[in-house]
mmCIF file of N, CA, C and O in Angstrom:
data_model
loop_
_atom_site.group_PDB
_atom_site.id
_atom_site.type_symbol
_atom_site.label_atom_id
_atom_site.label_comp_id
_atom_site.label_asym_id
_atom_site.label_seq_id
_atom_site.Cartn_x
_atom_site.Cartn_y
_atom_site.Cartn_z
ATOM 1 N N UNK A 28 -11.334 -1.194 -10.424
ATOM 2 C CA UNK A 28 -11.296 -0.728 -9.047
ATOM 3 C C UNK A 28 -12.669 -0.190 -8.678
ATOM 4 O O UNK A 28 -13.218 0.550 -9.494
ATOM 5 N N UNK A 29 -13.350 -0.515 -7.414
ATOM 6 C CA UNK A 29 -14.275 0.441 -7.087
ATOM 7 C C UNK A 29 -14.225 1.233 -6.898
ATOM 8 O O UNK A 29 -13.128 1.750 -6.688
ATOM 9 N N UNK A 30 -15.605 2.063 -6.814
ATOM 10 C CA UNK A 30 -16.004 3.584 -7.130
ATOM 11 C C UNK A 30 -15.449 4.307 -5.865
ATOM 12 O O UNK A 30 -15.003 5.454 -5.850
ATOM 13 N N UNK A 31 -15.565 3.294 -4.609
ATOM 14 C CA UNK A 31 -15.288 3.811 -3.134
ATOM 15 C C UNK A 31 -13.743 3.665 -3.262
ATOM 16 O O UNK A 31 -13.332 4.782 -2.951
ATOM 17 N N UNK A 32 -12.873 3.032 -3.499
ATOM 18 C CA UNK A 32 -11.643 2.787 -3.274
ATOM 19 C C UNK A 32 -10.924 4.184 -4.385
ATOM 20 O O UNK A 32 -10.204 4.990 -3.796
ATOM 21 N N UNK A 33 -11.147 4.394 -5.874
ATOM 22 C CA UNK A 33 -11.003 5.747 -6.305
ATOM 23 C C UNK A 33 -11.057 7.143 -5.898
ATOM 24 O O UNK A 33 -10.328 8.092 -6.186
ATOM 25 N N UNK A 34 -12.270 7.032 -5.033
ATOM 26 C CA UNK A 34 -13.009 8.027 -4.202
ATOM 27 C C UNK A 34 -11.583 8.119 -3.035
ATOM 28 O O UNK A 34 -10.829 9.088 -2.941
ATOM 29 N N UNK A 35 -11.514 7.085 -2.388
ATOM 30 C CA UNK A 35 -10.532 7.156 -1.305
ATOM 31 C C UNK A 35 -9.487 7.565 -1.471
ATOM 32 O O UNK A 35 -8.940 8.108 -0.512
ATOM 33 N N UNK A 36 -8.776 7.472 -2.766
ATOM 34 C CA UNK A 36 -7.348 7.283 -2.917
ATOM 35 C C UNK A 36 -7.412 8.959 -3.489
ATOM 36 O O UNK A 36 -6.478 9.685 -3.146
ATOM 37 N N UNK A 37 -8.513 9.540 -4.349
ATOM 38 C CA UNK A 37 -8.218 10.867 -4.319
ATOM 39 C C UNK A 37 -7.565 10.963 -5.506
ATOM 40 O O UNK A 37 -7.398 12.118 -5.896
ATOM 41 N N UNK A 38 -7.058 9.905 -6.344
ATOM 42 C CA UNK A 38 -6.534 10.753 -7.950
ATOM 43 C C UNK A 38 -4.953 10.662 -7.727
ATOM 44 O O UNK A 38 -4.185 10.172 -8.554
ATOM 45 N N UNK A 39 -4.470 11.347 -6.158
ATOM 46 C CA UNK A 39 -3.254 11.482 -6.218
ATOM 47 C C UNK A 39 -2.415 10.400 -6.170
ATOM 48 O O UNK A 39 -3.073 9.484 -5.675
ATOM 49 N N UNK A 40 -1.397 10.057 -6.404
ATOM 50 C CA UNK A 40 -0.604 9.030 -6.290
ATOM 51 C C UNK A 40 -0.020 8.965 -4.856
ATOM 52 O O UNK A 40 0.396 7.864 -4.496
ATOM 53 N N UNK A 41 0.080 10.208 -3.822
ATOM 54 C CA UNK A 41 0.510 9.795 -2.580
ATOM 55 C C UNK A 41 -0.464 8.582 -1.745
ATOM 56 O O UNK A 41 -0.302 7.494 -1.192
ATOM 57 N N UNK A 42 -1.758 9.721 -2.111
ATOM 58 C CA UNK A 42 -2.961 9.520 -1.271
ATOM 59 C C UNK A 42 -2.962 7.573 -1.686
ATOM 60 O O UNK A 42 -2.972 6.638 -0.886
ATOM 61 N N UNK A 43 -2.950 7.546 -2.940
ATOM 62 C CA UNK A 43 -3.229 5.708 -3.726
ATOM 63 C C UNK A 43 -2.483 5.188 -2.672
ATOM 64 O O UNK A 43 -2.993 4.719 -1.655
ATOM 65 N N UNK A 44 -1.261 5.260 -2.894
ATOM 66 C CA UNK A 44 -0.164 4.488 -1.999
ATOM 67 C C UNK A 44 -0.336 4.473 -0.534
ATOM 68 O O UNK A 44 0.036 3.535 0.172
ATOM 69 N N UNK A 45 -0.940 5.594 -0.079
ATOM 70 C CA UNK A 45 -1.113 5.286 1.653
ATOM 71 C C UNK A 45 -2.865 4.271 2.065
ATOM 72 O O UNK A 45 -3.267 3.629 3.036
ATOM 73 N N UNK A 46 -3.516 4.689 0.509
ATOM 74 C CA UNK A 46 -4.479 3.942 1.117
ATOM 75 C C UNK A 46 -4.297 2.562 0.416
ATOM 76 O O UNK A 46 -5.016 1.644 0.812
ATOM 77 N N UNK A 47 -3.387 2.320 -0.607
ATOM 78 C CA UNK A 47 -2.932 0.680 -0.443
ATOM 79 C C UNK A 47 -2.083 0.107 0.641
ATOM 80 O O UNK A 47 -1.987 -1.091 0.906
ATOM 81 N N UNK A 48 -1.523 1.022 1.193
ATOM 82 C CA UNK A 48 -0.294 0.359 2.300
ATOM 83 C C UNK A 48 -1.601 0.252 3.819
ATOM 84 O O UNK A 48 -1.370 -0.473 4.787
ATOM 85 N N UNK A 49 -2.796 1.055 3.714
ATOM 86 C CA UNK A 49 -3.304 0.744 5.064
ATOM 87 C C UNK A 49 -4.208 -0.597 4.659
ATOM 88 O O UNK A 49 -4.287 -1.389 5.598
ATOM 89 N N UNK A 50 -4.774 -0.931 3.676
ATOM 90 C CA UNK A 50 -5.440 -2.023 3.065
ATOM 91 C C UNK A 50 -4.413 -3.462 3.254
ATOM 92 O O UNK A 50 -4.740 -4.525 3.783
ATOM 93 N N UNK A 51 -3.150 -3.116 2.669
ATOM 94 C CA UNK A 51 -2.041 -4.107 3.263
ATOM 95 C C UNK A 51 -2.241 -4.476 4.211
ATOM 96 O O UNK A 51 -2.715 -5.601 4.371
ATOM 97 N N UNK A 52 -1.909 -3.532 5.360
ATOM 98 C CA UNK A 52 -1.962 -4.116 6.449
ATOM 99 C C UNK A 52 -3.185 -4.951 6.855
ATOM 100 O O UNK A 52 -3.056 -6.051 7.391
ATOM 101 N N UNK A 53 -4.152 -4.498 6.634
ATOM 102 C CA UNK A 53 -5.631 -5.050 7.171
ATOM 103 C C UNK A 53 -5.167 -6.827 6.492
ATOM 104 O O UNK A 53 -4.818 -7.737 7.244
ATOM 105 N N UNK A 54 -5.275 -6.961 5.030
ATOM 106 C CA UNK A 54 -4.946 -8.451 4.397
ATOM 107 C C UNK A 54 -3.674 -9.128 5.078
ATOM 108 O O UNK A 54 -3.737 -10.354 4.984
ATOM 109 N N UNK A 55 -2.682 -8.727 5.654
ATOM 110 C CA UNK A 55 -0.874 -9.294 6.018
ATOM 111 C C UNK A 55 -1.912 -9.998 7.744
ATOM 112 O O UNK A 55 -1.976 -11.104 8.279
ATOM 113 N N UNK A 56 -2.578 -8.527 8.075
ATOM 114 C CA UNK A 56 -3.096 -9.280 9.387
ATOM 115 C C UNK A 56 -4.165 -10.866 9.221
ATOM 116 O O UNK A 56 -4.252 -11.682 10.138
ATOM 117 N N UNK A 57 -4.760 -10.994 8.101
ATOM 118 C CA UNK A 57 -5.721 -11.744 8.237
ATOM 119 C C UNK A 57 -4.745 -12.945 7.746
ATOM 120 O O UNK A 57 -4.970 -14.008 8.326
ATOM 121 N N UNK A 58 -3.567 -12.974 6.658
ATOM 122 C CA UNK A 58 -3.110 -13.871 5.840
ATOM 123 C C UNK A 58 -2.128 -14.624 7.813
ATOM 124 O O UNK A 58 -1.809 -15.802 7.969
ATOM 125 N N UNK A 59 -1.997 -13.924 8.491
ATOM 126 C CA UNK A 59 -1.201 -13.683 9.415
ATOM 127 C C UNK A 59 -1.426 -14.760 10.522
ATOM 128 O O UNK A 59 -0.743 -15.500 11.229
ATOM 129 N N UNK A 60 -2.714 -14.468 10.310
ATOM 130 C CA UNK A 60 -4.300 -15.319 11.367
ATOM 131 C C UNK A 60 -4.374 -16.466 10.749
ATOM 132 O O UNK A 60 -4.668 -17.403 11.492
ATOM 133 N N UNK A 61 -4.168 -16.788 9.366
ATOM 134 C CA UNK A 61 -4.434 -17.964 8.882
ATOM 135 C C UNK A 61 -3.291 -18.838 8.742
ATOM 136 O O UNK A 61 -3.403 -19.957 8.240
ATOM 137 N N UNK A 62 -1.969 -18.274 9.254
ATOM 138 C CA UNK A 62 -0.647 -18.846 9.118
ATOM 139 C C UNK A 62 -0.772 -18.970 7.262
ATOM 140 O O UNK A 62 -1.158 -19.920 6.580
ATOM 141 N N UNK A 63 -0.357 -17.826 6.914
ATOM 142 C CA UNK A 63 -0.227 -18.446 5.507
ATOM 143 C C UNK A 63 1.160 -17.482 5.111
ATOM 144 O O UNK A 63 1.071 -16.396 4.538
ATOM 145 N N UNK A 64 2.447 -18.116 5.542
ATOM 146 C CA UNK A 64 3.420 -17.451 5.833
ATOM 147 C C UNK A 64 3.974 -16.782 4.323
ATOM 148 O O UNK A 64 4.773 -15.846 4.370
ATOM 149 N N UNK A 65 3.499 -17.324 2.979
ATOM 150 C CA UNK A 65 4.056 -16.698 1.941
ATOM 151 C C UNK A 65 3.073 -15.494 1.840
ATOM 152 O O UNK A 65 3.609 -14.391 1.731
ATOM 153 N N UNK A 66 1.872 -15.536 1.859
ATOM 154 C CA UNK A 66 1.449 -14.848 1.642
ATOM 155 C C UNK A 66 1.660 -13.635 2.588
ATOM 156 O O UNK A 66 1.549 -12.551 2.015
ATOM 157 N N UNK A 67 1.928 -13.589 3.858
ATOM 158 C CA UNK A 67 2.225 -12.551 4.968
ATOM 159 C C UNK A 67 3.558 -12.161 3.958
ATOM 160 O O UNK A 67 3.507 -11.001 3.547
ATOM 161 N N UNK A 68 4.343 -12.689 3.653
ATOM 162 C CA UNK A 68 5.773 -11.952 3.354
ATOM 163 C C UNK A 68 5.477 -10.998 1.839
ATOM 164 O O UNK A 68 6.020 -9.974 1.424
ATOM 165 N N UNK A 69 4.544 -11.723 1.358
ATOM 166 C CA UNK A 69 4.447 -11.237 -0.230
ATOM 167 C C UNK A 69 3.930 -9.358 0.319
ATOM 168 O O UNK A 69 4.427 -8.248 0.132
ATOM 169 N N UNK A 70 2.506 -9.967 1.154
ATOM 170 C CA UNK A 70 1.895 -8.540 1.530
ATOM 171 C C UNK A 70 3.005 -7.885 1.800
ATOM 172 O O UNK A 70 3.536 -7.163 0.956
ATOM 173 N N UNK A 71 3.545 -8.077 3.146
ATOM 174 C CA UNK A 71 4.715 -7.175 3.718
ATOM 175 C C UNK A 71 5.933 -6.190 2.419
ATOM 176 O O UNK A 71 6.711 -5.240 2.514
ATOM 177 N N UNK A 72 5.493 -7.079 1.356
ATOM 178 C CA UNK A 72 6.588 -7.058 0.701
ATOM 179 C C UNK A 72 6.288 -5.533 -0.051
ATOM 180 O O UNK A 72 7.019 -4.561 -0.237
ATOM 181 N N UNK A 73 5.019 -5.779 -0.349
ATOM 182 C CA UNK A 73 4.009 -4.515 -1.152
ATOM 183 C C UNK A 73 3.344 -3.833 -0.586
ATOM 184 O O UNK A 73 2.418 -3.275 -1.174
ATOM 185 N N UNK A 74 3.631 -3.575 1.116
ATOM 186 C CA UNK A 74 3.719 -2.957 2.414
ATOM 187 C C UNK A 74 4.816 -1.328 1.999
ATOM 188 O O UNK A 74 4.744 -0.117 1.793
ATOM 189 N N UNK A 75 5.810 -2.564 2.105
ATOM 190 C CA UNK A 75 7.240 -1.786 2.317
ATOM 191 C C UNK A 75 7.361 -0.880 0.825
ATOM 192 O O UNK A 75 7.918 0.199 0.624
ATOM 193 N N UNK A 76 6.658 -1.716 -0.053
ATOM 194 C CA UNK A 76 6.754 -0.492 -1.358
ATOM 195 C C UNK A 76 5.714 0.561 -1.285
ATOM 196 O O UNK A 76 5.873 1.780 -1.340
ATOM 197 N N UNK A 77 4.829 0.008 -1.176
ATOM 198 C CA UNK A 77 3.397 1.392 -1.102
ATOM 199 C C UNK A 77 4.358 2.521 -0.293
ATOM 200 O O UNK A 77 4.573 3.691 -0.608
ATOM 201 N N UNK A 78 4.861 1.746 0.869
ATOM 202 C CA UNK A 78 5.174 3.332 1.977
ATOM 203 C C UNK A 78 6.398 4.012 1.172
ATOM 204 O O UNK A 78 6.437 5.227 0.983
ATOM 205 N N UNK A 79 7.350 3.160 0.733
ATOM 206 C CA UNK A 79 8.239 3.857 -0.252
ATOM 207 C C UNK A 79 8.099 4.753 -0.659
ATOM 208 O O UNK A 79 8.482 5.843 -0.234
ATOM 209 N N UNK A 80 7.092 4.339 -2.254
ATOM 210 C CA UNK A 80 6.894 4.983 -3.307
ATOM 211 C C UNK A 80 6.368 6.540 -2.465
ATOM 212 O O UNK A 80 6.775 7.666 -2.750
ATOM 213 N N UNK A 81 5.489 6.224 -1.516
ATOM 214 C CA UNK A 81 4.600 7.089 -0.729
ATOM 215 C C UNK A 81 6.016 8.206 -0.351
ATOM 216 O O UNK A 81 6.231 9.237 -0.988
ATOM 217 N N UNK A 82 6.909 7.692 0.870
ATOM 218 C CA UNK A 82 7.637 8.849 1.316
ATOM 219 C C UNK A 82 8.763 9.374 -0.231
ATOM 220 O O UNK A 82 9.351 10.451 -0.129
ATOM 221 N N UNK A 83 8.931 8.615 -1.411
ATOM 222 C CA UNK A 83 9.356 9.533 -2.291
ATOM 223 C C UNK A 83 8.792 10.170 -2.724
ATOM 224 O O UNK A 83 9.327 11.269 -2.573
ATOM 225 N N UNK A 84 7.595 10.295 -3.454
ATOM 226 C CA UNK A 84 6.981 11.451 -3.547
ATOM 227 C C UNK A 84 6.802 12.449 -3.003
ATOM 228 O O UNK A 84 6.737 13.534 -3.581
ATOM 229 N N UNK A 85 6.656 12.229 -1.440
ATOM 230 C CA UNK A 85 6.955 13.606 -0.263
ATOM 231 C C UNK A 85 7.870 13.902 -0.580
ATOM 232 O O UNK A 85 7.814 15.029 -1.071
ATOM 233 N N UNK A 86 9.254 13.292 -0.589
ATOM 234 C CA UNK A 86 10.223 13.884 -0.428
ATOM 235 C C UNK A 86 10.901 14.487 -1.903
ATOM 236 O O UNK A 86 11.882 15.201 -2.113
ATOM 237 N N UNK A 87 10.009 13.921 -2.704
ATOM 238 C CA UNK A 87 10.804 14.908 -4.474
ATOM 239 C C UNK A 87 11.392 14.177 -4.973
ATOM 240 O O UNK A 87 11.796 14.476 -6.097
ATOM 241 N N UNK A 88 11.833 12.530 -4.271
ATOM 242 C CA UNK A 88 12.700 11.698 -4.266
ATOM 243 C C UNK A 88 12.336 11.399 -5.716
ATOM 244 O O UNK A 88 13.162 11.559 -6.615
ATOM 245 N N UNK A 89 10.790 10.857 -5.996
ATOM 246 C CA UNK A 89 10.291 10.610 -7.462
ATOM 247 C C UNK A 89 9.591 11.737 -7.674
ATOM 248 O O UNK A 89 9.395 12.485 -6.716
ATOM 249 N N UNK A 90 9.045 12.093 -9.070
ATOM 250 C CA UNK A 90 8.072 13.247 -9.930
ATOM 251 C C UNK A 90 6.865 12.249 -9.645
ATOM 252 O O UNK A 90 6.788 11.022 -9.575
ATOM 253 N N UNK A 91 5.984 13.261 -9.514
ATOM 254 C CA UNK A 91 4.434 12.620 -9.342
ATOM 255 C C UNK A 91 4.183 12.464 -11.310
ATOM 256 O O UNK A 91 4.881 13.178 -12.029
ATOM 257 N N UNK A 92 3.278 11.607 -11.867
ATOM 258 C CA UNK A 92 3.234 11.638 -12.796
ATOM 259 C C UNK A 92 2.202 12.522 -13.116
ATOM 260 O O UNK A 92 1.293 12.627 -12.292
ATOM 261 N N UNK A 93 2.142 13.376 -14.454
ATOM 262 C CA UNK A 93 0.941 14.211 -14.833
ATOM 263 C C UNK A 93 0.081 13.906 -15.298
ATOM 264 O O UNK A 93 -0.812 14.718 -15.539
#
């Protein structure tokens, strides 16, 4: 992983997951533009988990790991 994308994500596991789910989106839009319909669903797919994993951890739903 790059040094900037580590930097971004902050260590924490919320922070990882929201800045993979906004990166998602940016790739679902371009795969989107190119009509490349598996690939839009795959993104979407690891969309819908990043934000997941993301609101369980807010919510206590999962343990952050130590």
């Amino acid at each position: 992983m790059r040094d900037s994308a580590l930097e971004a994500a902050g260590g924490s596991p919320t922070k990882t997951a929201d800045y993979i789910y906004t990166h998602l989106q940016d790739l679902t839009d371009m795969a989107r533009k190119s009509e490349l319909a598996m690939l839009v669903y795959l993104l979407e797919m690891a969309q819908i988990e990043a934000m997941e994993i993301s609101r369980q951890i807010r919510t206590g739903a999962i343990r952050k790991p130590d």
